[in-house]
CSV table of C-alpha atoms and ligand atoms in Angstrom, one decimal:
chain,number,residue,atom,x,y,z
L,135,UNK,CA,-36.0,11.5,1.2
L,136,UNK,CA,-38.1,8.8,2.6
L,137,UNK,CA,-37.7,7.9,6.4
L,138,UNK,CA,-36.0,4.6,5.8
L,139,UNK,CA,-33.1,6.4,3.4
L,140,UNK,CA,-32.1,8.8,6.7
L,141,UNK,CA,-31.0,6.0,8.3
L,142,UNK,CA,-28.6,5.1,5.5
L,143,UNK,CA,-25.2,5.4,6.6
L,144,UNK,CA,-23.8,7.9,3.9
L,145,UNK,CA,-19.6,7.5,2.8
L,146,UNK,CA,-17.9,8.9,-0.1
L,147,UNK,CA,-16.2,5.7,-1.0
L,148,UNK,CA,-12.5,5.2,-1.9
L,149,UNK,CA,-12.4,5.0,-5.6
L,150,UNK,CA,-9.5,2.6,-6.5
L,151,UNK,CA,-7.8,2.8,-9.6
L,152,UNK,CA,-9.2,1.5,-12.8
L,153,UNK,CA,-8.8,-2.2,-13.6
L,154,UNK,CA,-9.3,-1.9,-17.8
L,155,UNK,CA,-9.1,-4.8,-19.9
L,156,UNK,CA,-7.8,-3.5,-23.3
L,157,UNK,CA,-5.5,-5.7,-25.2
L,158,UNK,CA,-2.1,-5.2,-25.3
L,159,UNK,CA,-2.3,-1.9,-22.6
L,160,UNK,CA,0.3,-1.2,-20.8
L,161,UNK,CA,-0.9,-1.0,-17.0
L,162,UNK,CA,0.9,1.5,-14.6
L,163,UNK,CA,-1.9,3.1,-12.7
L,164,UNK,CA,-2.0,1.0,-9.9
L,165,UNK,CA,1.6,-0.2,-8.9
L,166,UNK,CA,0.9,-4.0,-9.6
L,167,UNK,CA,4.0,-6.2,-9.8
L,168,UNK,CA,4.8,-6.3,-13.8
L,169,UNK,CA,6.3,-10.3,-13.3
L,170,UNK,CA,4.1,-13.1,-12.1
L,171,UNK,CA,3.8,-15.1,-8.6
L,172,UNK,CA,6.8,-17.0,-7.4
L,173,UNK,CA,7.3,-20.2,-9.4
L,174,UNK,CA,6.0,-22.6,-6.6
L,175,UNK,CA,2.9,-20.7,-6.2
L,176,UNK,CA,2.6,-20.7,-10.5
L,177,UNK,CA,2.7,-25.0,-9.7
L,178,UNK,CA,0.7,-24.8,-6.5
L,179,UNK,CA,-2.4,-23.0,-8.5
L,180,UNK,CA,-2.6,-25.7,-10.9
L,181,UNK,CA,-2.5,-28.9,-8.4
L,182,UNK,CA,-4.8,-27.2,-6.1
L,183,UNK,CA,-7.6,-29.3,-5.2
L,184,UNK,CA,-11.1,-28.0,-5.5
L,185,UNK,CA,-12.3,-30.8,-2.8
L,186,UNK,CA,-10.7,-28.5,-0.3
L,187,UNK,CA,-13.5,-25.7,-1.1
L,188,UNK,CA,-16.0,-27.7,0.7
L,189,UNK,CA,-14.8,-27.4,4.0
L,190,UNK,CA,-14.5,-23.7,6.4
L,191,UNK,CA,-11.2,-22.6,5.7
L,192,UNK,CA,-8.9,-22.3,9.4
L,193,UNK,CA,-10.2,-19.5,10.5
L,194,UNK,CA,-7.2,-18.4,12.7
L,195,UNK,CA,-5.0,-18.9,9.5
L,196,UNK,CA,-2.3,-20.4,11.0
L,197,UNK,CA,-0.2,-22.1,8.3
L,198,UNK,CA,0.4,-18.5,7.0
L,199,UNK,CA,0.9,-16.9,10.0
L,200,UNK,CA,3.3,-19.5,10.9
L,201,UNK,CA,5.4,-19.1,7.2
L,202,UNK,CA,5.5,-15.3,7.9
L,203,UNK,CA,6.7,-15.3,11.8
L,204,UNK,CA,9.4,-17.7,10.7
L,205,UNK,CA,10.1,-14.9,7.7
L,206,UNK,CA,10.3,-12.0,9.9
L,207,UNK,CA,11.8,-14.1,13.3
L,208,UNK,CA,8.8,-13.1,15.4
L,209,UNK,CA,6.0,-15.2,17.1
L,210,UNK,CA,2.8,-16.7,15.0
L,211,UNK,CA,0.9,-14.9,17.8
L,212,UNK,CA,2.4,-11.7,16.2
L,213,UNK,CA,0.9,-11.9,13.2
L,214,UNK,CA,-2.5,-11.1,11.9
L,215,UNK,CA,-3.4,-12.0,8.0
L,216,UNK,CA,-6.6,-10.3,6.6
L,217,UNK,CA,-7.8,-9.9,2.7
L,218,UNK,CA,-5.4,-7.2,1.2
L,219,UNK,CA,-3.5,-4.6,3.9
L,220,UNK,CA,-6.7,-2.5,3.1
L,221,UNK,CA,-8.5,-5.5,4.9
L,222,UNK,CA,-6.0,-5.2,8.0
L,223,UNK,CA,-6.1,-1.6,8.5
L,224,UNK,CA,-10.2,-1.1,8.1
L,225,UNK,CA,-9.5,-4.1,10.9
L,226,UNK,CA,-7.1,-2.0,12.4
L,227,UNK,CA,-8.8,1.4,12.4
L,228,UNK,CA,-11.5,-0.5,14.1
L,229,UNK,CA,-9.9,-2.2,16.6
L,230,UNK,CA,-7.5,1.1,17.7
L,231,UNK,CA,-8.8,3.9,16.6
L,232,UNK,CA,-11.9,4.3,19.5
L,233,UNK,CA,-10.8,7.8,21.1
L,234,UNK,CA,-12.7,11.4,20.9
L,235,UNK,CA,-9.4,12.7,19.7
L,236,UNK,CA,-8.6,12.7,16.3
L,237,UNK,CA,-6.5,10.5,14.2
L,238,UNK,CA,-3.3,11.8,12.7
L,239,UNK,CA,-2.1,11.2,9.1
L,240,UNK,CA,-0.6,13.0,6.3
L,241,UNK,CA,-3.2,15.6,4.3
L,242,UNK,CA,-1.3,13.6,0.9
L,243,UNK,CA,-1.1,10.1,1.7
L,244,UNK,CA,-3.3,6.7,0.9
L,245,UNK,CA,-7.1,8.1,0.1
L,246,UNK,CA,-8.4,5.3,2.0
L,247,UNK,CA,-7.7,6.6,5.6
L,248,UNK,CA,-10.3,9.1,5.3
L,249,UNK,CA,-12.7,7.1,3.6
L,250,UNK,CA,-12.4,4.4,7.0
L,251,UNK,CA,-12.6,7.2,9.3
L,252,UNK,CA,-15.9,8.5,7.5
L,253,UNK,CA,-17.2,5.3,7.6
L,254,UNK,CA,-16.2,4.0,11.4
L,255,UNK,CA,-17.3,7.6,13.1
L,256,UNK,CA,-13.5,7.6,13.4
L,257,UNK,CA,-12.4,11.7,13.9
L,258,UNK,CA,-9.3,12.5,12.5
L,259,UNK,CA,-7.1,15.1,11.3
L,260,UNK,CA,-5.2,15.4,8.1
L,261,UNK,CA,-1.8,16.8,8.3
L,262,UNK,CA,-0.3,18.9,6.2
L,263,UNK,CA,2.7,18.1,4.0
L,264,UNK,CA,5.5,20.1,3.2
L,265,UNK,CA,5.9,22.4,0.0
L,266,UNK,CA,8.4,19.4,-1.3
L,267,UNK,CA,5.8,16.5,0.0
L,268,UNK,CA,7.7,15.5,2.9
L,269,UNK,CA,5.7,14.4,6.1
L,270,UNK,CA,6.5,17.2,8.9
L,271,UNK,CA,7.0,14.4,12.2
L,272,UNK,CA,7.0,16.9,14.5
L,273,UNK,CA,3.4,18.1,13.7
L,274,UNK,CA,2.3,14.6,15.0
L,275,UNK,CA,4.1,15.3,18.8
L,276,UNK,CA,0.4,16.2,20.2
L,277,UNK,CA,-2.5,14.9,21.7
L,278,UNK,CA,-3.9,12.4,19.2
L,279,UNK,CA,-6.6,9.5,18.7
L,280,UNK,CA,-3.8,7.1,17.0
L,281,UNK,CA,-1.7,7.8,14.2
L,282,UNK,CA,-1.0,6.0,10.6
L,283,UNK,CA,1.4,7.1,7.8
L,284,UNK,CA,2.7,4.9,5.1
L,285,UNK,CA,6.5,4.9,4.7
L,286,UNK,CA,7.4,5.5,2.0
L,287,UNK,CA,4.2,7.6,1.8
L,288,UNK,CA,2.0,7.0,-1.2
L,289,UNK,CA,1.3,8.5,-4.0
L,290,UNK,CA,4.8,10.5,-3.2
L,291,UNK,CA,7.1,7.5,-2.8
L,292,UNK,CA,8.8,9.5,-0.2
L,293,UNK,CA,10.6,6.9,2.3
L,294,UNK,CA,11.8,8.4,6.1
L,295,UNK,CA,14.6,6.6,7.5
L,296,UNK,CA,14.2,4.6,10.9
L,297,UNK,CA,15.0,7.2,13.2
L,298,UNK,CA,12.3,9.5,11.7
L,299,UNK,CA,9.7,6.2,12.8
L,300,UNK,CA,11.1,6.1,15.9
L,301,UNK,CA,10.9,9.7,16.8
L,302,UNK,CA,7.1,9.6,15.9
L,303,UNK,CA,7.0,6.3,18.0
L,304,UNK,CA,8.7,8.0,21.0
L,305,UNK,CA,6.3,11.0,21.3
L,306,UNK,CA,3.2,8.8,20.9
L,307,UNK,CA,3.7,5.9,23.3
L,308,UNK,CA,-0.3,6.5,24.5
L,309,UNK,CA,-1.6,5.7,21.6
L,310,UNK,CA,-1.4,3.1,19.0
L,311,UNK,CA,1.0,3.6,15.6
L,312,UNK,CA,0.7,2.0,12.3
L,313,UNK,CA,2.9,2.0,10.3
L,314,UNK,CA,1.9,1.1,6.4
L,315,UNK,CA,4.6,-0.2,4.9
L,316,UNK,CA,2.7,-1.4,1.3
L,317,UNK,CA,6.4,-0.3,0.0
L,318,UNK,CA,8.2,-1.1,1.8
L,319,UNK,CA,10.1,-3.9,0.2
L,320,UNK,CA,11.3,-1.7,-2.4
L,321,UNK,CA,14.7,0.0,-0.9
L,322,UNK,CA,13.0,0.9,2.6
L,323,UNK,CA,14.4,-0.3,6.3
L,324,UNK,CA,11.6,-2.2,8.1
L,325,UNK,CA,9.8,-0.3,11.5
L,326,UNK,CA,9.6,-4.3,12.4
L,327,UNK,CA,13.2,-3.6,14.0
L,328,UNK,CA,10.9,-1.4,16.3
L,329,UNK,CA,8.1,-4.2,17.3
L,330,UNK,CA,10.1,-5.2,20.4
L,331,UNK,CA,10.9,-1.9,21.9
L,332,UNK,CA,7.2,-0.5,21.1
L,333,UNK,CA,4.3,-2.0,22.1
L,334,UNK,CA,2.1,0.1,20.8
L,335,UNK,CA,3.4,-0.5,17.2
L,336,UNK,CA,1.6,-2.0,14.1
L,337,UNK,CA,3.2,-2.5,10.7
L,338,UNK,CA,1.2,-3.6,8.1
L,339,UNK,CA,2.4,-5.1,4.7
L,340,UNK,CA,1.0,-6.9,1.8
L,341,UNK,CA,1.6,-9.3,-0.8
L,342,UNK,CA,0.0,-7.1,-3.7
L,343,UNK,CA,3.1,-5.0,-4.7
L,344,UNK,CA,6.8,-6.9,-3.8
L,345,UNK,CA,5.1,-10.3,-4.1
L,346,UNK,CA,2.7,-10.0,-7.0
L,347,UNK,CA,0.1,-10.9,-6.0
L,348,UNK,CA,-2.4,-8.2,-5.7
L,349,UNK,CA,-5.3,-10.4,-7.2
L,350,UNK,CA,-5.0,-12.9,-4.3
L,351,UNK,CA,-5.5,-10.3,-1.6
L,352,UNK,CA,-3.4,-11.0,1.3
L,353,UNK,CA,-1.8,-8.5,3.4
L,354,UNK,CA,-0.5,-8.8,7.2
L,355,UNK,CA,0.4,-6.9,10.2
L,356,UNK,CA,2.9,-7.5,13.0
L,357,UNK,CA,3.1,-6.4,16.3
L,358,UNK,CA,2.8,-6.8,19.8
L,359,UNK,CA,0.9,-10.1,20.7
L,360,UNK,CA,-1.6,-8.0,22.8
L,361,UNK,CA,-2.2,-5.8,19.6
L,362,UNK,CA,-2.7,-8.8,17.6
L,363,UNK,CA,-5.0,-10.6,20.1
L,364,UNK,CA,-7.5,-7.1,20.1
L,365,UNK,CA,-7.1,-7.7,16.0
L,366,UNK,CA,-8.3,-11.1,16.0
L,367,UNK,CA,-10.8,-10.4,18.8
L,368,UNK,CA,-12.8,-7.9,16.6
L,369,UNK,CA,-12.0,-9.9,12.9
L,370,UNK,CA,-13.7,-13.2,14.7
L,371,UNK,CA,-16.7,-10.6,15.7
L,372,UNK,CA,-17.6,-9.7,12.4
L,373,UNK,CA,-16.0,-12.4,10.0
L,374,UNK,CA,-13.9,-15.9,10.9
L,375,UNK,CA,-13.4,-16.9,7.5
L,376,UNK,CA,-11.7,-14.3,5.9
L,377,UNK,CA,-8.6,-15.4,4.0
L,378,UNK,CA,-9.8,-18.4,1.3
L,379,UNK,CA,-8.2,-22.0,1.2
L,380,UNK,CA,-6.3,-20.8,-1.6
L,381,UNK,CA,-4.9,-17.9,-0.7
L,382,UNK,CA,-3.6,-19.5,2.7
L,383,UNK,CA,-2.0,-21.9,0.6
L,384,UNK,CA,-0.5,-20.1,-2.3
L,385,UNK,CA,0.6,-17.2,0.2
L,386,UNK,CA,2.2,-19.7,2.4
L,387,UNK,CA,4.0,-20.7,-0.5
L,388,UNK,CA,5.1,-17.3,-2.0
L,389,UNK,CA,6.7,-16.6,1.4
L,390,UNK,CA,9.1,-19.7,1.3
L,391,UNK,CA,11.0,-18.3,-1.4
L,392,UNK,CA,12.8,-15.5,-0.6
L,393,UNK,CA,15.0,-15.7,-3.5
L,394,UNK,CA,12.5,-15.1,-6.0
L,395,UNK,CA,11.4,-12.5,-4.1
L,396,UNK,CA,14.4,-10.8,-3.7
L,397,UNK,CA,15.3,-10.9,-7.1
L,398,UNK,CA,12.0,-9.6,-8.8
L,399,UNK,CA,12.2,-6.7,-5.9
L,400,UNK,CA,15.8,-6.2,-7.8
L,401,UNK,CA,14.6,-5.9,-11.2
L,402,UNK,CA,12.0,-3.4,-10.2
L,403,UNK,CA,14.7,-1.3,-8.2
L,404,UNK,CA,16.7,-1.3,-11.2
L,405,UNK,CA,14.2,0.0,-13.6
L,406,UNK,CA,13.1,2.5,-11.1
L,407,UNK,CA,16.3,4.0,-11.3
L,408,UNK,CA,16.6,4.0,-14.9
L,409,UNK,CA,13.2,5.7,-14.8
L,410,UNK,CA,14.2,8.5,-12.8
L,411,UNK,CA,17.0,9.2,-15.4
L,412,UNK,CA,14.9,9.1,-18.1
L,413,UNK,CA,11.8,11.3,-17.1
L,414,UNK,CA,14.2,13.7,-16.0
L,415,UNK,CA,15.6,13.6,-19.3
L,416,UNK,CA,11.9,14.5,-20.5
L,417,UNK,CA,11.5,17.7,-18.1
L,418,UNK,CA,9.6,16.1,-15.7
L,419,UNK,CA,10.2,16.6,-11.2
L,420,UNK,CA,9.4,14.0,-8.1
L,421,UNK,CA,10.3,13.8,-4.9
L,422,UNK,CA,12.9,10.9,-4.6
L,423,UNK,CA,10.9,7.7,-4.7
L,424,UNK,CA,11.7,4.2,-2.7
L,425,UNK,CA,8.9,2.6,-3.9
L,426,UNK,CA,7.5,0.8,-7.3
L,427,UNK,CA,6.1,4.0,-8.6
L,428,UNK,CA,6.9,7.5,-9.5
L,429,UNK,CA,5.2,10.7,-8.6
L,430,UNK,CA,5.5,13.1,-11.5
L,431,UNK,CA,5.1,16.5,-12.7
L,432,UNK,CA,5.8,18.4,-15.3
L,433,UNK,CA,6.6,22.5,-15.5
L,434,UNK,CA,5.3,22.6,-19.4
L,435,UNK,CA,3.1,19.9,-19.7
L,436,UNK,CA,0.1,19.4,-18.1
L,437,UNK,CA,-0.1,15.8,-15.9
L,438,UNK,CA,-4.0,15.5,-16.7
L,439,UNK,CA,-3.6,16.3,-20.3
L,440,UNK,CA,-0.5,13.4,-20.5
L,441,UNK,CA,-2.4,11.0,-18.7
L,442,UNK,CA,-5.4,11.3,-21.3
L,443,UNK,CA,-2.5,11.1,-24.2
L,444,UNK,CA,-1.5,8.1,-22.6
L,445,UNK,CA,-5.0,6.8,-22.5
L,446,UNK,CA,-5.5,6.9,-25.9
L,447,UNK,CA,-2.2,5.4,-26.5
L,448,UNK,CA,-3.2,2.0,-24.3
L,449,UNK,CA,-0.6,3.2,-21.5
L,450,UNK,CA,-2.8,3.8,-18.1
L,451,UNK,CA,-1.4,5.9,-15.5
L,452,UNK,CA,-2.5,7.1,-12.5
L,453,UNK,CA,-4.3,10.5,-12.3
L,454,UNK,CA,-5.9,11.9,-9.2
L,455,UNK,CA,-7.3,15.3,-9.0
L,456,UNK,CA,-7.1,16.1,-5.5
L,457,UNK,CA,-6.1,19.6,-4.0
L,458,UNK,CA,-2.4,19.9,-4.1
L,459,UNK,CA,-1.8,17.1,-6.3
L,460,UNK,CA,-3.8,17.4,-9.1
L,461,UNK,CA,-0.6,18.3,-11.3
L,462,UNK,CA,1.6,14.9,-10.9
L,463,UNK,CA,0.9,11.8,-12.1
L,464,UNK,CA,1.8,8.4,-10.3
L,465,UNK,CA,3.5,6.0,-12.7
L,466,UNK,CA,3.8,2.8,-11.5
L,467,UNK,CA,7.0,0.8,-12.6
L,468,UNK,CA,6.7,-1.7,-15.4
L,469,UNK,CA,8.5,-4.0,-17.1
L,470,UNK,CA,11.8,-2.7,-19.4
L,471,UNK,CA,9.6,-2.9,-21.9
L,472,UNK,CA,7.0,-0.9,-20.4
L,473,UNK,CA,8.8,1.3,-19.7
L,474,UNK,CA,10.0,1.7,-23.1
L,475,UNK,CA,7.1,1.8,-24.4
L,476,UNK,CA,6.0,4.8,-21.7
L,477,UNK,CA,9.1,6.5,-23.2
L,478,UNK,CA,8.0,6.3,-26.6
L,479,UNK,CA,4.7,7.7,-25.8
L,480,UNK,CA,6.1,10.7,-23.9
L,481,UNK,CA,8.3,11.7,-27.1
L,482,UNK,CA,5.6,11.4,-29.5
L,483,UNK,CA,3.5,13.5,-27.2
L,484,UNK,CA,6.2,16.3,-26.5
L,485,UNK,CA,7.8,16.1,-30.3
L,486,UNK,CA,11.4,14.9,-29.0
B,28,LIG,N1,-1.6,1.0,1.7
B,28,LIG,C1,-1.1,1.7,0.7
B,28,LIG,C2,-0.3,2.9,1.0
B,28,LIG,C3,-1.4,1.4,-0.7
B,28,LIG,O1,-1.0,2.1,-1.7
B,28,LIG,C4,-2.2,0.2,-0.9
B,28,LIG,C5,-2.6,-0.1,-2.3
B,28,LIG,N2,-3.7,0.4,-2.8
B,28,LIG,C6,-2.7,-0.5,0.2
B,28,LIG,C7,-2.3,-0.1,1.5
B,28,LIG,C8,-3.6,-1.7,0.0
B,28,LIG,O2,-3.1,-2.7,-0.7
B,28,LIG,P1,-3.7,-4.2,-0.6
B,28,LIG,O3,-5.1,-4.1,0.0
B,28,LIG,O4,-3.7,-4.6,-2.0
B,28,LIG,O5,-2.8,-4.9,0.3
């Protein structure tokens, strides 16, 4: 190794999920929203006006933070935007995370929150699950650096109820808490209810699953005003101009209708549910999900050899080989026709 190359800063990098480009696939390996952007924004993208690309965009993003506090009735100055959740939390583990003691999350949960510890010098310690994939919140009542979980917890779907949020809350009131809620939007009940009676309380969400629009990259989190102020404090020391003209204006936009929204969210729910029926019907097990995908294992089949079946068939799921898990697979949840076509697949494969 030469002398420069030691001073390389060495990460195993999160590897996301693969983004092929096959004709008429059916993509469920990285819990996308199956229906498009809300109406407005579909009109918004086509007026928009490339003059505006000349100029900086605002770099405190107000006209989005504004939309969002008057979604969730809190203060602008509550409200951080950054490119994608996955922006907001490296910002976040950054801006909180500074202590000798070690983080807390779940052993099985998002792969990225080792990857930013690694990378930021951040100790931490992974958690164990249960045998049934439920986070144990009374392995997180010790001394701790910080903690973050997502609720529901990915890749299991496994959603805790408020008081389970607030327990964790209540034995960590030293340090900060973020709470991930990527899913949120999918049958879960908000830890925003918590912002005012915990200070030390970050939730984070993002516009990529309930909102569709994970190719614009916006996510958010809400919190105290002092939380948010040390957010924006160490975003404006490394980047001002992180959200794009566009995205501030078509994320503005998909925020004012709540309808939409609320209806696609109800169309997913639905076919979620019919899903759980069905791959039950095919021998499959998974922990209960709230979100927009299912975590899925089979006693005679084999998840890896499924996932390459499905492969060849043009239906991409999600397969990760990690210790513990390396027997499910994570299905995101389509359209009906997908899903249909999913269905299909799984009987040719298993002769029903
Ligand atoms: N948190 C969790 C739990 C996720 O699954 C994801 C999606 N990969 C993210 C955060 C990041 O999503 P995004 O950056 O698209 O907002």
């Amino acid at each position: 190794m030469k002398a420069w190359e030691s001073n390389i800063r060495k990460v195993v990098p999160y590897v996301p999920g693969e983004q092929p480009n096959v004709k008429d696939m059916v993509k469920l390996n990285t819990n996308e929203n199956p229906y498009p952007p809300a109406p407005g924004v579909q009109k918004l993208s086509s007026e928009l006006d490339v003059d505006c690309l000349r100029l900086y965009p605002a770099p405190d993003c107000k006209s989005l933070c504004n939309e969002l506090a008057s979604y969730y009735n809190v203060k602008p100055e509550q409200v951080f935007v950054g490119v994608g959740s996955d922006d907001v939390i490296s910002m976040a583990f950054l801006t909180f995370f500074n202590s000798e003691k070690p983080i807390l999350f779940p052993d099985i949960t998002y792969s990225f929150y080792n990857v930013w510890g690694d990378v930021y010098r951040v100790p931490y310690e992974e958690i164990p699950v249960d045998d049934n994939l439920k986070i144990i919140k009374e392995d997180y009542y010790k001394e701790n650096g910080g903690i973050i979980f997502p609720n529901p917890n990915a890749p299991t779907g496994i959603l805790e109820p408020l008081e389970f949020v607030e327990d964790i809350l209540k034995n960590n009131q030293d340090v900060v808490v973020i709470v991930d809620e990527a899913y949120i939007d999918f049958g879960g009940e908000s830890a925003l209810k918590l912002i005012e009676s915990y200070e030390n309380l970050l939730v984070v969400q993002t516009f990529s699953k309930s909102r569709s629009m994970a190719g614009m990259r916006i996510g958010f989190a809400i919190g105290n005003e002092r939380l948010i102020k040390a957010l924006n404090d160490v975003k404006f020391s490394i980047n001002s101009y992180t959200m794009n003209q566009y995205a501030l204006k078509v994320g503005a936009e998909a925020v004012r209708d709540r309808e939409y929204f609320e209806s696609t969210v109800q169309k997913i729910i639905k076919t979620r549910e019919e899903a759980k029926i069905k791959l039950r019907e095919f021998g499959f097990e998974f922990p209960d999900s709230m979100s927009n995908f299912i975590f899925a294992t089979h006693k005679k089949y084999k998840a890896k050899d499924i996932f390459e079946y499905l492969k060849t068939k043009n239906i991409f799921v999600r397969y990760f080989s990690a210790d513990r898990i390396n027997n499910y697979l994570r299905i995101t949840i389509g359209t009906d026709e997908e899903m249909n076509k999913l269905y299909e697949a799984l009987e040719e494969y298993m002769g029903i």
